[in-house]
């Protein structure tokens, strides 16, 4: 598998994942799209520590293909989310409304393709519509995308069909995509997540702690990955929208009781000063032990044969 410079740091700290990825049978993008489009689906999400991701992936190798394009299975996604000036879609999710909308552009950086997308969720069912756009149009709304949004909302008889949208948040991350060999399940694994407020020019990218968000997408609610992750001690999480996390992380003045639990869980993966010092001390001790062994070898008298 070839690696871009963007993936180098991740791979250096996650060698097990790279080794495990090599053991997966691969599937092309054309084959993946032919077997499952999943424009209507049931989603379930999990959060795992990035250092445990290789171990999780190892349990999935037998029953899943990995998406591979030009010998690469790690891909960069760059999303711009659109919302109303008063953040209607954020508040829909934050308040737990069963019917809610997300609107975004998605730039597949490695393949240089971009799409405008509308996702409408009704309970556990997600409907998704999209069309391809030039990469240069991924940062803004235009008349065509506004018309597409209005049309989707009108067809679903949603009350905000005439709302005007603007760019609000950016999410940037790496993704691995798996698909089941046995049914219609697709799994996305997102890591190295960075968030940015698009309403304030010059806002910095904010990195999340070292976590991976695993999302199972299927037309049913009983998938092999659910059983595997449960057996490994992982529970599915709610309130894990990357868009909502971007709002809450880039705008600390906005408080959310409903997202508090998942944010505290994410923060628990942040390296502490104590843990960093412990790792450094461990490395120093290992180096000293190695040097002492070398010194002992050197001090042994030479024996002529």
mmCIF file of N, CA, C and O in Angstrom, residues 201-236:
data_model
loop_
_atom_site.group_PDB
_atom_site.id
_atom_site.type_symbol
_atom_site.label_atom_id
_atom_site.label_comp_id
_atom_site.label_asym_id
_atom_site.label_seq_id
_atom_site.Cartn_x
_atom_site.Cartn_y
_atom_site.Cartn_z
ATOM 1 N N UNK A 201 -13.416 34.306 9.356
ATOM 2 C CA UNK A 201 -12.218 34.194 8.502
ATOM 3 C C UNK A 201 -10.949 34.040 9.332
ATOM 4 O O UNK A 201 -10.757 34.732 10.331
ATOM 5 N N UNK A 202 -10.086 33.123 8.913
ATOM 6 C CA UNK A 202 -8.823 32.918 9.602
ATOM 7 C C UNK A 202 -8.892 32.042 10.835
ATOM 8 O O UNK A 202 -7.896 31.912 11.562
ATOM 9 N N UNK A 203 -10.061 31.420 11.093
ATOM 10 C CA UNK A 203 -10.182 30.550 12.262
ATOM 11 C C UNK A 203 -9.244 29.352 12.125
ATOM 12 O O UNK A 203 -9.105 28.789 11.033
ATOM 13 N N UNK A 204 -8.611 28.924 13.219
ATOM 14 C CA UNK A 204 -7.666 27.794 13.141
ATOM 15 C C UNK A 204 -8.386 26.454 13.068
ATOM 16 O O UNK A 204 -9.558 26.334 13.449
ATOM 17 N N UNK A 205 -7.667 25.448 12.572
ATOM 18 C CA UNK A 205 -8.159 24.078 12.640
ATOM 19 C C UNK A 205 -7.920 23.554 14.050
ATOM 20 O O UNK A 205 -6.826 23.714 14.602
ATOM 21 N N UNK A 206 -8.927 22.951 14.650
ATOM 22 C CA UNK A 206 -8.828 22.398 16.002
ATOM 23 C C UNK A 206 -8.833 20.874 15.907
ATOM 24 O O UNK A 206 -9.733 20.287 15.305
ATOM 25 N N UNK A 207 -7.828 20.222 16.468
ATOM 26 C CA UNK A 207 -7.721 18.766 16.416
ATOM 27 C C UNK A 207 -8.438 18.126 17.593
ATOM 28 O O UNK A 207 -8.304 18.581 18.741
ATOM 29 N N UNK A 208 -9.190 17.064 17.328
ATOM 30 C CA UNK A 208 -9.793 16.282 18.396
ATOM 31 C C UNK A 208 -8.731 15.364 19.007
ATOM 32 O O UNK A 208 -7.698 15.092 18.393
ATOM 33 N N UNK A 209 -8.966 14.865 20.227
ATOM 34 C CA UNK A 209 -8.048 13.882 20.824
ATOM 35 C C UNK A 209 -7.923 12.648 19.920
ATOM 36 O O UNK A 209 -8.701 12.479 18.975
ATOM 37 N N UNK A 210 -6.940 11.773 20.177
ATOM 38 C CA UNK A 210 -6.676 10.622 19.298
ATOM 39 C C UNK A 210 -7.754 9.541 19.401
ATOM 40 O O UNK A 210 -7.610 8.543 20.109
ATOM 41 N N UNK A 211 -8.838 9.741 18.661
ATOM 42 C CA UNK A 211 -9.951 8.792 18.646
ATOM 43 C C UNK A 211 -10.246 8.390 17.207
ATOM 44 O O UNK A 211 -9.762 9.009 16.257
ATOM 45 N N UNK A 212 -11.031 7.342 17.060
ATOM 46 C CA UNK A 212 -11.589 6.963 15.770
ATOM 47 C C UNK A 212 -13.090 6.824 15.945
ATOM 48 O O UNK A 212 -13.560 6.287 16.961
ATOM 49 N N UNK A 213 -13.848 7.329 14.980
ATOM 50 C CA UNK A 213 -15.302 7.178 14.991
ATOM 51 C C UNK A 213 -15.654 6.109 13.955
ATOM 52 O O UNK A 213 -15.390 6.275 12.770
ATOM 53 N N UNK A 214 -16.207 5.011 14.440
ATOM 54 C CA UNK A 214 -16.600 3.899 13.575
ATOM 55 C C UNK A 214 -18.109 3.958 13.380
ATOM 56 O O UNK A 214 -18.858 4.007 14.357
ATOM 57 N N UNK A 215 -18.533 3.961 12.115
ATOM 58 C CA UNK A 215 -19.962 4.034 11.826
ATOM 59 C C UNK A 215 -20.381 2.883 10.915
ATOM 60 O O UNK A 215 -19.838 2.693 9.831
ATOM 61 N N UNK A 216 -21.345 2.110 11.389
ATOM 62 C CA UNK A 216 -21.919 1.011 10.619
ATOM 63 C C UNK A 216 -23.170 1.522 9.911
ATOM 64 O O UNK A 216 -24.036 2.153 10.528
ATOM 65 N N UNK A 217 -23.262 1.249 8.606
ATOM 66 C CA UNK A 217 -24.390 1.728 7.801
ATOM 67 C C UNK A 217 -24.979 0.537 7.058
ATOM 68 O O UNK A 217 -24.275 -0.150 6.319
ATOM 69 N N UNK A 218 -26.268 0.291 7.268
ATOM 70 C CA UNK A 218 -26.903 -0.865 6.667
ATOM 71 C C UNK A 218 -28.402 -0.614 6.547
ATOM 72 O O UNK A 218 -28.934 0.359 7.084
ATOM 73 N N UNK A 219 -29.090 -1.512 5.821
ATOM 74 C CA UNK A 219 -30.545 -1.419 5.719
ATOM 75 C C UNK A 219 -31.227 -2.140 6.875
ATOM 76 O O UNK A 219 -32.449 -2.174 6.950
ATOM 77 N N UNK A 220 -30.435 -2.730 7.771
ATOM 78 C CA UNK A 220 -31.008 -3.423 8.932
ATOM 79 C C UNK A 220 -30.162 -3.112 10.158
ATOM 80 O O UNK A 220 -29.155 -2.415 10.075
ATOM 81 N N UNK A 221 -30.602 -3.611 11.306
ATOM 82 C CA UNK A 221 -29.961 -3.221 12.566
ATOM 83 C C UNK A 221 -29.193 -4.368 13.220
ATOM 84 O O UNK A 221 -28.845 -4.294 14.387
ATOM 85 N N UNK A 222 -28.949 -5.453 12.482
ATOM 86 C CA UNK A 222 -28.201 -6.585 13.025
ATOM 87 C C UNK A 222 -27.024 -6.881 12.099
ATOM 88 O O UNK A 222 -27.190 -7.567 11.096
ATOM 89 N N UNK A 223 -25.869 -6.340 12.425
ATOM 90 C CA UNK A 223 -24.682 -6.479 11.569
ATOM 91 C C UNK A 223 -23.561 -7.174 12.323
ATOM 92 O O UNK A 223 -23.486 -7.114 13.559
ATOM 93 N N UNK A 224 -22.668 -7.803 11.565
ATOM 94 C CA UNK A 224 -21.555 -8.512 12.179
ATOM 95 C C UNK A 224 -20.666 -7.613 13.016
ATOM 96 O O UNK A 224 -20.172 -8.025 14.071
ATOM 97 N N UNK A 225 -20.455 -6.375 12.563
ATOM 98 C CA UNK A 225 -19.567 -5.466 13.308
ATOM 99 C C UNK A 225 -20.131 -5.129 14.680
ATOM 100 O O UNK A 225 -19.376 -4.925 15.639
ATOM 101 N N UNK A 226 -21.465 -5.055 14.800
ATOM 102 C CA UNK A 226 -22.086 -4.748 16.091
ATOM 103 C C UNK A 226 -21.707 -5.819 17.116
ATOM 104 O O UNK A 226 -21.358 -5.514 18.264
ATOM 105 N N UNK A 227 -21.779 -7.082 16.704
ATOM 106 C CA UNK A 227 -21.453 -8.188 17.607
ATOM 107 C C UNK A 227 -19.968 -8.181 17.959
ATOM 108 O O UNK A 227 -19.597 -8.407 19.113
ATOM 109 N N UNK A 228 -19.116 -7.927 16.969
ATOM 110 C CA UNK A 228 -17.672 -7.907 17.208
ATOM 111 C C UNK A 228 -17.295 -6.803 18.190
ATOM 112 O O UNK A 228 -16.549 -7.028 19.154
ATOM 113 N N UNK A 229 -17.805 -5.607 17.961
ATOM 114 C CA UNK A 229 -17.469 -4.475 18.833
ATOM 115 C C UNK A 229 -18.034 -4.666 20.235
ATOM 116 O O UNK A 229 -17.384 -4.320 21.231
ATOM 117 N N UNK A 230 -19.245 -5.227 20.329
ATOM 118 C CA UNK A 230 -19.833 -5.492 21.647
ATOM 119 C C UNK A 230 -18.991 -6.512 22.404
ATOM 120 O O UNK A 230 -18.751 -6.374 23.614
ATOM 121 N N UNK A 231 -18.533 -7.548 21.714
ATOM 122 C CA UNK A 231 -17.691 -8.579 22.334
ATOM 123 C C UNK A 231 -16.376 -7.985 22.829
ATOM 124 O O UNK A 231 -15.803 -8.453 23.824
ATOM 125 N N UNK A 232 -15.888 -6.931 22.149
ATOM 126 C CA UNK A 232 -14.637 -6.291 22.552
ATOM 127 C C UNK A 232 -14.851 -5.226 23.622
ATOM 128 O O UNK A 232 -13.909 -4.556 24.054
ATOM 129 N N UNK A 233 -16.110 -5.054 24.049
ATOM 130 C CA UNK A 233 -16.401 -4.123 25.136
ATOM 131 C C UNK A 233 -16.800 -2.731 24.717
ATOM 132 O O UNK A 233 -16.915 -1.835 25.567
ATOM 133 N N UNK A 234 -17.047 -2.507 23.432
ATOM 134 C CA UNK A 234 -17.434 -1.182 22.958
ATOM 135 C C UNK A 234 -18.953 -1.070 22.840
ATOM 136 O O UNK A 234 -19.617 -2.005 22.370
ATOM 137 N N UNK A 235 -19.479 0.065 23.255
ATOM 138 C CA UNK A 235 -20.913 0.329 23.159
ATOM 139 C C UNK A 235 -21.158 1.411 22.107
ATOM 140 O O UNK A 235 -20.345 2.312 21.930
ATOM 141 N N UNK A 236 -22.291 1.301 21.424
ATOM 142 C CA UNK A 236 -22.630 2.341 20.447
ATOM 143 C C UNK A 236 -22.922 3.641 21.183
ATOM 144 O O UNK A 236 -23.323 3.645 22.354
#
